Coordinates of N, CA and C in Angstrom, one line a residue:
Chain A
E1 N 30.6 -5.6 -6.8 CA 29.1 -5.5 -6.7 C 28.8 -4.0 -6.5
L2 N 27.9 -3.5 -7.3 CA 27.5 -2.1 -7.3 C 26.7 -1.8 -6.0
K3 N 27.0 -0.8 -5.3 CA 26.3 -0.4 -4.1 C 25.8 1.0 -4.2
V4 N 24.6 1.2 -3.9 CA 24.0 2.5 -4.0 C 23.4 2.9 -2.6
E5 N 23.9 3.9 -2.0 CA 23.5 4.3 -0.7 C 22.9 5.7 -0.7
Q6 N 21.8 5.8 0.0 CA 21.1 7.1 0.1 C 21.1 7.5 1.6
N7 N 21.2 8.8 1.8 CA 21.0 9.3 3.1 C 20.5 10.7 3.1
P8 N 19.6 11.0 4.0 CA 19.2 10.1 5.1 C 18.2 9.1 4.6
L9 N 17.9 8.1 5.5 CA 16.9 7.1 5.2 C 15.5 7.7 5.5
F10 N 15.4 8.5 6.4 CA 14.2 9.2 6.8 C 14.4 10.6 7.1
L11 N 13.5 11.5 6.6 CA 13.7 12.9 6.7 C 12.3 13.5 7.1
S12 N 12.2 14.1 8.2 CA 11.0 14.9 8.6 C 11.4 16.3 8.6
M13 N 10.7 17.1 7.8 CA 11.0 18.5 7.7 C 9.7 19.3 7.6
Q14 N 9.9 20.6 8.0 CA 8.7 21.5 8.1 C 8.5 22.1 6.7
E15 N 7.3 22.4 6.5 CA 6.9 23.1 5.3 C 7.8 24.4 5.2
G16 N 8.2 24.7 4.0 CA 9.0 26.0 3.8 C 10.5 25.8 4.0
K17 N 10.9 24.7 4.5 CA 12.4 24.5 4.7 C 13.0 23.9 3.5
N18 N 14.3 24.0 3.4 CA 15.1 23.4 2.3 C 15.9 22.2 2.9
Y19 N 16.1 21.2 2.0 CA 17.0 20.1 2.4 C 17.5 19.3 1.2
T20 N 18.5 18.5 1.4 CA 19.1 17.8 0.3 C 19.2 16.3 0.7
I21 N 18.9 15.5 -0.3 CA 19.0 14.0 -0.2 C 20.2 13.6 -1.0
Y22 N 21.0 12.7 -0.4 CA 22.3 12.3 -1.1 C 22.2 10.9 -1.6
C23 N 22.8 10.7 -2.7 CA 22.9 9.3 -3.3 C 24.3 9.1 -3.7
N24 N 25.0 8.1 -3.1 CA 26.3 7.8 -3.4 C 26.3 6.4 -4.0
Y25 N 27.2 6.2 -5.0 CA 27.3 4.9 -5.6 C 28.7 4.5 -5.8
S26 N 28.9 3.2 -6.0 CA 30.3 2.6 -5.8 C 31.0 2.3 -7.1
T27 N 30.4 2.5 -8.3 CA 31.0 2.2 -9.5 C 30.8 3.2 -10.6
T28 N 31.6 3.2 -11.6 CA 31.4 4.3 -12.6 C 30.0 4.2 -13.3
S29 N 29.4 5.3 -13.4 CA 28.1 5.3 -14.1 C 27.8 6.8 -14.6
D30 N 27.4 6.9 -15.8 CA 27.1 8.2 -16.4 C 25.6 8.5 -16.4
R31 N 24.9 7.6 -15.8 CA 23.4 7.8 -15.9 C 22.8 7.4 -14.6
L32 N 21.9 8.3 -14.1 CA 21.3 8.1 -12.8 C 19.9 8.6 -12.9
Y33 N 19.0 7.9 -12.2 CA 17.6 8.2 -12.2 C 17.1 8.5 -10.8
W34 N 16.1 9.4 -10.7 CA 15.4 9.6 -9.5 C 13.9 9.3 -9.7
Y35 N 13.4 8.5 -8.7 CA 12.0 8.1 -8.8 C 11.3 8.5 -7.5
R36 N 10.0 8.7 -7.6 CA 9.2 9.0 -6.4 C 8.2 7.9 -6.2
Q37 N 8.0 7.5 -5.0 CA 6.9 6.5 -4.7 C 6.1 7.0 -3.5
D38 N 4.8 7.1 -3.8 CA 3.8 7.4 -2.8 C 3.4 6.1 -2.1
P39 N 3.0 6.2 -0.8 CA 2.6 5.0 -0.1 C 1.7 4.1 -0.8
G40 N 2.0 2.8 -1.0 CA 1.1 1.9 -1.6 C 1.0 2.1 -3.1
K41 N 1.8 2.9 -3.7 CA 1.7 3.2 -5.1 C 3.0 2.7 -5.9
S42 N 3.0 2.9 -7.2 CA 4.1 2.5 -8.0 C 5.2 3.6 -8.0
L43 N 6.2 3.4 -8.7 CA 7.3 4.4 -8.8 C 7.1 5.3 -10.0
E44 N 7.3 6.5 -9.8 CA 7.1 7.5 -10.9 C 8.5 8.2 -11.2
S45 N 8.8 8.2 -12.4 CA 10.1 8.8 -12.8 C 10.1 10.3 -12.6
L46 N 11.1 10.8 -11.9 CA 11.3 12.3 -11.7 C 12.3 12.9 -12.7
F47 N 13.5 12.3 -12.6 CA 14.6 12.9 -13.4 C 15.5 11.8 -14.0
V48 N 16.1 12.1 -15.1 CA 17.1 11.3 -15.7 C 18.3 12.2 -15.9
L49 N 19.5 11.8 -15.2 CA 20.7 12.6 -15.3 C 21.7 11.8 -16.2
L50 N 22.1 12.4 -17.2 CA 22.8 11.7 -18.3 C 24.3 11.9 -18.3
S51 N 24.9 12.9 -17.6 CA 26.3 13.1 -17.7 C 26.8 13.9 -16.5
N52 N 28.1 14.0 -16.4 CA 28.7 14.7 -15.3 C 28.3 16.2 -15.3
G53 N 27.9 16.7 -14.2 CA 27.5 18.1 -14.1 C 26.0 18.3 -14.5
A54 N 25.3 17.3 -14.9 CA 23.9 17.4 -15.3 C 23.1 17.9 -14.1
V55 N 22.2 18.9 -14.4 CA 21.3 19.4 -13.4 C 19.9 19.5 -14.0
K56 N 18.9 19.0 -13.3 CA 17.5 19.0 -13.8 C 16.7 19.6 -12.6
Q57 N 15.7 20.4 -13.0 CA 14.8 21.0 -12.0 C 13.3 20.8 -12.5
E58 N 12.5 20.5 -11.5 CA 11.1 20.5 -11.7 C 10.4 21.0 -10.5
G59 N 9.8 22.1 -10.6 CA 9.1 22.7 -9.4 C 10.1 22.9 -8.2
R60 N 9.8 22.4 -7.1 CA 10.6 22.6 -5.9 C 11.8 21.5 -5.8
L61 N 11.9 20.7 -6.8 CA 13.0 19.6 -6.8 C 14.0 19.9 -7.8
M62 N 15.3 19.8 -7.4 CA 16.4 19.9 -8.3 C 17.4 18.8 -8.1
A63 N 17.8 18.1 -9.1 CA 18.7 17.0 -9.0 C 20.0 17.3 -9.8
S64 N 21.1 16.8 -9.3 CA 22.4 17.0 -9.9 C 23.2 15.8 -9.9
L65 N 24.2 15.7 -10.7 CA 25.0 14.5 -10.8 C 26.5 14.9 -10.9
D66 N 27.3 14.3 -10.1 CA 28.8 14.5 -10.1 C 29.3 13.1 -10.3
T67 N 29.7 12.7 -11.5 CA 30.1 11.3 -11.8 C 31.5 11.1 -11.2
K68 N 32.3 12.1 -11.1 CA 33.7 11.9 -10.6 C 33.6 11.6 -9.1
A69 N 32.7 12.2 -8.4 CA 32.5 11.9 -7.0 C 31.5 10.8 -6.7
R70 N 30.9 10.3 -7.8 CA 29.9 9.2 -7.7 C 28.8 9.6 -6.7
L71 N 28.3 10.8 -7.0 CA 27.3 11.4 -6.1 C 26.2 12.1 -6.8
S72 N 25.0 11.9 -6.4 CA 23.9 12.7 -6.9 C 23.1 13.3 -5.8
T73 N 22.6 14.4 -6.0 CA 21.8 15.1 -4.9 C 20.4 15.4 -5.4
L74 N 19.5 15.4 -4.5 CA 18.1 15.8 -4.8 C 17.8 16.9 -3.8
H75 N 17.7 18.1 -4.3 CA 17.5 19.3 -3.4 C 16.1 19.7 -3.4
I76 N 15.5 19.9 -2.2 CA 14.1 20.3 -2.0 C 14.1 21.7 -1.5
T77 N 13.4 22.6 -2.2 CA 13.3 24.0 -1.9 C 11.9 24.3 -1.4
A78 N 11.9 24.9 -0.2 CA 10.6 25.4 0.4 C 9.6 24.3 0.3
A79 N 9.9 23.2 1.1 CA 9.0 22.0 1.0 C 7.6 22.3 1.3
V80 N 6.7 21.5 0.6 CA 5.3 21.5 0.8 C 4.8 20.1 1.1
H81 N 3.7 19.9 1.8 CA 3.2 18.6 2.2 C 3.1 17.6 1.0
D82 N 2.7 18.1 -0.1 CA 2.6 17.2 -1.3 C 3.8 16.5 -1.7
L83 N 5.0 17.0 -1.2 CA 6.2 16.3 -1.5 C 6.5 15.1 -0.7
S84 N 5.7 14.9 0.3 CA 5.8 13.7 1.2 C 5.7 12.4 0.4
A85 N 6.8 11.6 0.4 CA 6.9 10.4 -0.4 C 8.2 9.8 -0.1
T86 N 8.4 8.6 -0.7 CA 9.8 8.0 -0.7 C 10.5 8.3 -2.0
Y87 N 11.7 8.7 -1.9 CA 12.5 9.0 -3.1 C 13.6 8.0 -3.3
F88 N 13.7 7.5 -4.5 CA 14.8 6.5 -4.8 C 15.7 7.0 -5.9
C89 N 17.0 6.8 -5.7 CA 17.9 7.0 -6.8 C 18.2 5.6 -7.4
A90 N 18.5 5.6 -8.6 CA 18.9 4.3 -9.3 C 20.0 4.5 -10.2
V91 N 21.0 3.7 -10.2 CA 22.2 3.8 -11.0 C 22.1 2.9 -12.2
D92 N 22.6 3.3 -13.3 CA 22.5 2.6 -14.6 C 23.8 2.5 -15.2
P93 N 24.7 1.5 -14.7 CA 26.0 1.5 -15.3 C 26.1 1.1 -16.7
T94 N 25.1 0.4 -17.3 CA 25.2 0.0 -18.7 C 24.8 1.2 -19.6
G95 N 24.1 2.2 -19.1 CA 23.7 3.3 -19.9 C 22.6 3.0 -20.8
T96 N 21.8 1.9 -20.6 CA 20.7 1.6 -21.5 C 19.4 1.5 -20.8
A97 N 19.3 1.9 -19.5 CA 18.1 1.9 -18.7 C 17.8 0.4 -18.3
S98 N 18.7 -0.5 -18.5 CA 18.4 -1.8 -18.1 C 19.3 -2.1 -16.8
K99 N 18.9 -3.1 -16.1 CA 19.6 -3.6 -14.9 C 19.9 -2.4 -13.9
L100 N 18.9 -1.6 -13.6 CA 19.1 -0.6 -12.6 C 19.4 -1.1 -11.2
T101 N 20.3 -0.4 -10.5 CA 20.5 -0.8 -9.1 C 20.0 0.4 -8.3
F102 N 19.0 0.1 -7.4 CA 18.3 1.1 -6.6 C 19.0 1.4 -5.3
G103 N 18.9 2.6 -4.8 CA 19.2 2.9 -3.4 C 18.1 2.4 -2.5
T104 N 18.3 2.5 -1.2 CA 17.4 2.0 -0.2 C 16.2 2.9 -0.1
G105 N 16.3 4.1 -0.6 CA 15.1 5.1 -0.5 C 15.3 6.0 0.6
T106 N 14.7 7.2 0.5 CA 14.6 8.2 1.5 C 13.1 8.6 1.7
R107 N 12.6 8.3 2.9 CA 11.2 8.6 3.2 C 11.2 10.0 3.7
L108 N 10.5 10.9 2.9 CA 10.4 12.3 3.3 C 9.0 12.5 3.8
Q109 N 9.0 13.2 5.0 CA 7.7 13.6 5.6 C 7.7 15.1 5.8
V110 N 6.8 15.8 5.2 CA 6.8 17.2 5.3 C 5.6 17.6 6.2
T111 N 5.9 18.2 7.3 CA 4.9 18.6 8.3 C 4.6 20.0 8.2
L112 N 3.3 20.3 8.7 CA 2.9 21.7 8.7 C 3.6 22.6 9.8
Chain B
N1 N -4.6 5.4 -21.2 CA -3.3 4.9 -21.4 C -3.0 3.8 -20.3
A2 N -2.9 2.6 -20.7 CA -2.8 1.5 -19.7 C -1.3 1.5 -19.2
G3 N -0.3 1.5 -20.1 CA 1.1 1.5 -19.6 C 1.5 0.1 -19.2
V4 N 1.8 -0.1 -18.0 CA 2.2 -1.4 -17.4 C 1.2 -1.9 -16.5
T5 N 0.6 -3.1 -16.7 CA -0.5 -3.6 -15.9 C -0.1 -4.9 -15.3
Q6 N -0.3 -5.0 -14.0 CA 0.1 -6.2 -13.2 C -1.2 -6.8 -12.7
T7 N -1.3 -8.1 -12.7 CA -2.4 -8.9 -12.1 C -1.8 -10.1 -11.4
P8 N -2.3 -10.5 -10.2 CA -3.3 -9.7 -9.4 C -2.6 -8.6 -8.7
K9 N -3.4 -7.8 -8.0 CA -2.9 -6.8 -7.1 C -2.6 -7.3 -5.7
F10 N -3.3 -8.2 -5.3 CA -3.0 -8.8 -3.9 C -3.2 -10.3 -4.0
R11 N -2.4 -11.0 -3.2 CA -2.6 -12.5 -3.2 C -2.0 -13.0 -1.8
V12 N -2.7 -14.0 -1.3 CA -2.2 -14.7 -0.1 C -2.0 -16.1 -0.4
L13 N -0.8 -16.6 -0.2 CA -0.5 -18.0 -0.5 C -0.1 -18.8 0.8
K14 N -0.3 -20.1 0.8 CA 0.2 -20.9 1.8 C 1.6 -21.4 1.4
T15 N 2.5 -21.7 2.3 CA 3.8 -22.2 2.0 C 3.6 -23.5 1.1
G16 N 4.4 -23.5 0.0 CA 4.4 -24.6 -0.9 C 3.5 -24.5 -2.1
Q17 N 2.5 -23.5 -2.0 CA 1.7 -23.3 -3.2 C 2.4 -22.6 -4.3
S18 N 1.9 -22.7 -5.5 CA 2.5 -22.0 -6.6 C 1.5 -21.0 -7.2
M19 N 2.1 -20.0 -7.9 CA 1.3 -19.0 -8.5 C 2.1 -18.3 -9.6
T20 N 1.4 -17.6 -10.5 CA 2.0 -16.8 -11.5 C 1.5 -15.4 -11.5
L21 N 2.4 -14.5 -11.6 CA 2.1 -13.1 -11.7 C 2.3 -12.7 -13.1
L22 N 1.3 -11.9 -13.6 CA 1.3 -11.5 -15.0 C 1.6 -10.0 -15.1
C23 N 2.4 -9.7 -16.1 CA 2.7 -8.3 -16.4 C 2.5 -8.1 -17.9
A24 N 1.7 -7.0 -18.2 CA 1.4 -6.7 -19.6 C 1.7 -5.2 -19.8
Q25 N 2.4 -5.0 -21.0 CA 2.7 -3.6 -21.3 C 2.2 -3.3 -22.8
D26 N 1.7 -2.1 -23.0 CA 1.2 -1.8 -24.3 C 2.0 -0.7 -25.0
M27 N 3.3 -0.5 -24.6 CA 4.1 0.5 -25.1 C 5.1 0.0 -26.1
N28 N 5.0 -1.3 -26.5 CA 5.9 -1.9 -27.5 C 7.4 -1.9 -27.0
H29 N 7.6 -2.0 -25.7 CA 8.9 -2.0 -25.1 C 9.6 -3.3 -25.4
E30 N 10.9 -3.3 -25.6 CA 11.6 -4.5 -25.8 C 12.0 -5.2 -24.4
Y31 N 12.4 -4.3 -23.5 CA 12.9 -4.8 -22.2 C 11.8 -4.9 -21.2
M32 N 11.8 -5.9 -20.4 CA 10.8 -6.0 -19.2 C 11.6 -6.6 -18.0
Y33 N 11.1 -6.3 -16.8 CA 11.8 -6.6 -15.6 C 10.8 -7.0 -14.5
W34 N 11.3 -7.8 -13.6 CA 10.6 -8.1 -12.4 C 11.5 -7.7 -11.2
Y35 N 10.9 -6.9 -10.3 CA 11.6 -6.5 -9.0 C 10.8 -7.0 -7.8
R36 N 11.5 -7.1 -6.7 CA 10.8 -7.2 -5.4 C 11.2 -6.0 -4.5
Q37 N 10.3 -5.6 -3.7 CA 10.5 -4.5 -2.8 C 10.2 -4.9 -1.4
D38 N 11.2 -4.9 -0.5 CA 11.0 -5.3 0.9 C 11.2 -4.1 1.8
P39 N 10.5 -4.1 2.9 CA 10.6 -2.9 3.8 C 12.0 -2.5 4.1
G40 N 12.3 -1.2 4.0 CA 13.6 -0.6 4.3 C 14.6 -0.9 3.2
M41 N 14.2 -1.4 2.1 CA 15.2 -1.8 1.0 C 14.7 -1.1 -0.3
G42 N 15.6 -0.9 -1.1 CA 15.2 -0.5 -2.5 C 14.7 -1.7 -3.3
L43 N 14.4 -1.5 -4.5 CA 14.0 -2.5 -5.4 C 15.2 -3.4 -5.8
R44 N 14.9 -4.7 -5.8 CA 16.0 -5.6 -6.2 C 15.5 -6.4 -7.5
L45 N 16.3 -6.5 -8.4 CA 16.0 -7.1 -9.7 C 15.9 -8.7 -9.6
I46 N 14.8 -9.3 -10.0 CA 14.7 -10.7 -9.9 C 15.1 -11.4 -11.2
H47 N 14.4 -11.0 -12.3 CA 14.8 -11.5 -13.6 C 14.4 -10.4 -14.6
Y48 N 15.0 -10.4 -15.7 CA 14.6 -9.5 -16.8 C 14.7 -10.1 -18.1
S49 N 14.1 -9.4 -19.1 CA 14.1 -9.9 -20.5 C 14.4 -8.8 -21.4
V50 N 15.3 -9.1 -22.4 CA 15.6 -8.1 -23.4 C 14.9 -8.3 -24.7
G51 N 14.0 -9.3 -24.7 CA 13.2 -9.5 -25.9 C 12.4 -10.8 -25.8
E52 N 11.4 -10.9 -26.7 CA 10.6 -12.1 -26.7 C 11.4 -13.3 -26.8
G53 N 11.1 -14.3 -25.9 CA 11.7 -15.6 -25.9 C 13.1 -15.6 -25.2
T54 N 13.5 -14.5 -24.6 CA 14.8 -14.4 -23.9 C 14.6 -13.9 -22.5
T55 N 15.2 -14.5 -21.5 CA 15.2 -14.1 -20.1 C 16.6 -14.2 -19.5
A56 N 16.8 -13.5 -18.4 CA 18.1 -13.5 -17.7 C 17.9 -13.3 -16.3
K57 N 18.8 -13.8 -15.5 CA 18.8 -13.6 -14.0 C 19.2 -12.3 -13.6
G58 N 18.6 -11.8 -12.5 CA 19.0 -10.5 -11.9 C 19.7 -10.8 -10.6
E59 N 19.5 -9.9 -9.7 CA 20.2 -10.0 -8.4 C 19.7 -11.1 -7.5
V60 N 18.4 -11.3 -7.5 CA 17.8 -12.3 -6.5 C 16.9 -13.3 -7.2
P61 N 17.4 -14.2 -8.1 CA 16.5 -15.0 -9.0 C 16.1 -16.3 -8.3
D62 N 16.7 -16.7 -7.2 CA 16.4 -18.0 -6.6 C 14.9 -18.1 -6.2
G63 N 14.3 -19.2 -6.6 CA 12.9 -19.5 -6.2 C 11.9 -18.9 -7.2
Y64 N 12.3 -18.3 -8.2 CA 11.4 -17.7 -9.2 C 11.8 -18.2 -10.6
N65 N 10.8 -18.3 -11.5 CA 11.0 -18.5 -12.9 C 10.2 -17.5 -13.7
V66 N 10.6 -17.3 -14.9 CA 10.0 -16.3 -15.7 C 9.8 -16.8 -17.1
S67 N 8.9 -16.2 -17.9 CA 8.8 -16.5 -19.3 C 8.3 -15.3 -20.0
R68 N 8.7 -15.2 -21.3 CA 8.3 -14.1 -22.1 C 8.0 -14.7 -23.5
L69 N 6.8 -15.2 -23.6 CA 6.4 -15.9 -24.8 C 5.9 -14.8 -25.8
K70 N 5.4 -13.7 -25.3 CA 4.9 -12.6 -26.2 C 5.6 -11.4 -25.8
K71 N 5.9 -10.5 -26.7 CA 6.6 -9.3 -26.4 C 6.0 -8.4 -25.3
Q72 N 4.6 -8.4 -25.3 CA 3.9 -7.5 -24.4 C 3.7 -8.1 -23.0
N73 N 4.1 -9.4 -22.8 CA 3.8 -10.1 -21.5 C 5.1 -10.6 -20.9
F74 N 5.1 -10.5 -19.6 CA 6.3 -11.1 -18.9 C 5.7 -11.7 -17.6
L75 N 5.9 -13.1 -17.5 CA 5.3 -13.8 -16.4 C 6.3 -14.2 -15.3
L76 N 5.9 -14.0 -14.1 CA 6.8 -14.4 -13.0 C 6.1 -15.5 -12.2
G77 N 6.8 -16.7 -12.1 CA 6.3 -17.8 -11.4 C 7.0 -18.1 -10.1
L78 N 6.2 -18.6 -9.1 CA 6.7 -19.1 -7.9 C 6.2 -20.6 -7.9
E79 N 7.2 -21.5 -7.9 CA 6.8 -22.9 -8.0 C 6.4 -23.5 -6.6
S80 N 7.1 -23.0 -5.6 CA 6.8 -23.5 -4.2 C 7.1 -22.3 -3.3
A81 N 6.0 -21.6 -3.0 CA 6.2 -20.3 -2.3 C 6.7 -20.6 -0.9
A82 N 7.6 -19.6 -0.4 CA 8.1 -19.6 0.9 C 7.8 -18.3 1.6
P83 N 7.8 -18.3 2.9 CA 7.5 -17.0 3.6 C 8.5 -15.9 3.3
S84 N 9.7 -16.3 2.9 CA 10.7 -15.3 2.5 C 10.4 -14.6 1.2
Q85 N 9.4 -15.1 0.5 CA 9.0 -14.5 -0.7 C 7.8 -13.5 -0.5
T86 N 7.4 -13.3 0.7 CA 6.4 -12.3 1.1 C 7.1 -10.9 0.7
S87 N 6.4 -10.2 -0.2 CA 7.0 -8.9 -0.7 C 6.0 -8.2 -1.6
V88 N 6.4 -7.1 -2.0 CA 5.7 -6.4 -3.1 C 6.5 -6.5 -4.4
Y89 N 5.8 -7.0 -5.4 CA 6.5 -7.3 -6.7 C 6.1 -6.2 -7.7
F90 N 7.1 -5.7 -8.3 CA 6.9 -4.7 -9.4 C 7.4 -5.2 -10.7
C91 N 6.6 -4.9 -11.7 CA 7.0 -5.1 -13.1 C 7.4 -3.8 -13.7
A92 N 8.3 -3.8 -14.6 CA 8.7 -2.5 -15.3 C 9.0 -2.9 -16.8
S93 N 9.0 -1.9 -17.6 CA 9.4 -2.1 -19.0 C 10.1 -0.8 -19.5
S94 N 10.9 -1.0 -20.6 CA 11.6 0.1 -21.1 C 12.0 -0.2 -22.6
Y95 N 12.3 0.8 -23.3 CA 12.8 0.6 -24.7 C 14.2 0.1 -24.6
R96 N 14.8 -0.4 -25.7 CA 16.1 -0.8 -25.7 C 17.0 0.4 -26.1
G97 N 18.2 0.5 -25.6 CA 19.2 1.5 -26.1 C 19.4 2.6 -25.1
A98 N 20.3 3.5 -25.5 CA 20.8 4.5 -24.6 C 20.2 5.9 -24.9
S99 N 19.0 5.9 -25.4 CA 18.3 7.1 -25.7 C 18.2 7.9 -24.4
A100 N 18.2 9.2 -24.5 CA 18.1 10.1 -23.4 C 16.8 10.0 -22.7
K101 N 15.8 9.6 -23.5 CA 14.4 9.5 -22.9 C 14.1 8.1 -22.4
N102 N 15.1 7.2 -22.4 CA 14.8 5.8 -22.1 C 14.8 5.6 -20.6
I103 N 13.6 5.4 -20.0 CA 13.4 5.2 -18.6 C 12.6 3.9 -18.4
Q104 N 12.6 3.4 -17.2 CA 11.7 2.3 -16.9 C 10.4 2.8 -16.4
Y105 N 9.3 2.2 -16.9 CA 8.0 2.5 -16.5 C 7.5 1.3 -15.6
F106 N 6.9 1.6 -14.5 CA 6.5 0.6 -13.5 C 5.0 0.4 -13.5
G107 N 4.7 -0.9 -13.2 CA 3.3 -1.2 -12.9 C 3.0 -0.8 -11.4
A108 N 1.7 -1.1 -11.0 CA 1.2 -0.7 -9.7 C 1.6 -1.6 -8.6
G109 N 2.2 -2.8 -8.9 CA 2.7 -3.7 -7.9 C 1.7 -4.8 -7.5
T110 N 2.2 -5.9 -7.1 CA 1.4 -7.0 -6.5 C 1.9 -7.3 -5.1
R111 N 1.0 -7.2 -4.2 CA 1.4 -7.4 -2.8 C 1.1 -8.9 -2.5
L112 N 2.2 -9.6 -2.2 CA 2.1 -11.1 -2.0 C 2.5 -11.4 -0.5
S113 N 1.6 -12.2 0.1 CA 1.9 -12.7 1.4 C 1.9 -14.2 1.4
V114 N 3.0 -14.8 2.0 CA 3.1 -16.3 2.0 C 3.1 -16.7 3.5
L115 N 2.0 -17.5 3.8 CA 1.9 -17.8 5.2 C 2.5 -19.2 5.6

């Protein structure tokens, strides 16, 4: 059974600080997704990581994938309040965007 | 751009009642999915469909049925609702295949309470 673990589960950080969210998974997969969910809202796709060593950046967020370590990271640089949300990683062992297995989510709260 | 539309947005049921959640997508996607989201947990796949007329079980299918009579619609049914089915339900859709741009697009969710 594929297990996807995120840590931390909750993160409170001050504006301007840097931090990293970790996503570990238990089976081979070359494709991993990061999604953002605002309270009471749907999930919005942030990044698709397609191979070992893949790195994607958008604004203050940067995601990377190490398939050998079965680890993805989401790095936050100089956090701002607008980044407050819950972030999910999802693993796609079939490589076809079907049957995703989601992590438990990391709730990020950025304070002034 | 409508994308993935779910109806209803909210519903309260009594134990034993039945209901159907409707998901509609206008992106001509082949694949459609139903997930449930519970507090402190990620999304869990209930059922999915890889094309019109076909459905398959996901991780937590018990107590639910689905149908995909038209490509653009995917229905989730609860025949006899139980309090354990209180959750937020999300529908998603995607293209078929391993394209680099292939991602799942999600609807806004249906918040269901079973009393």
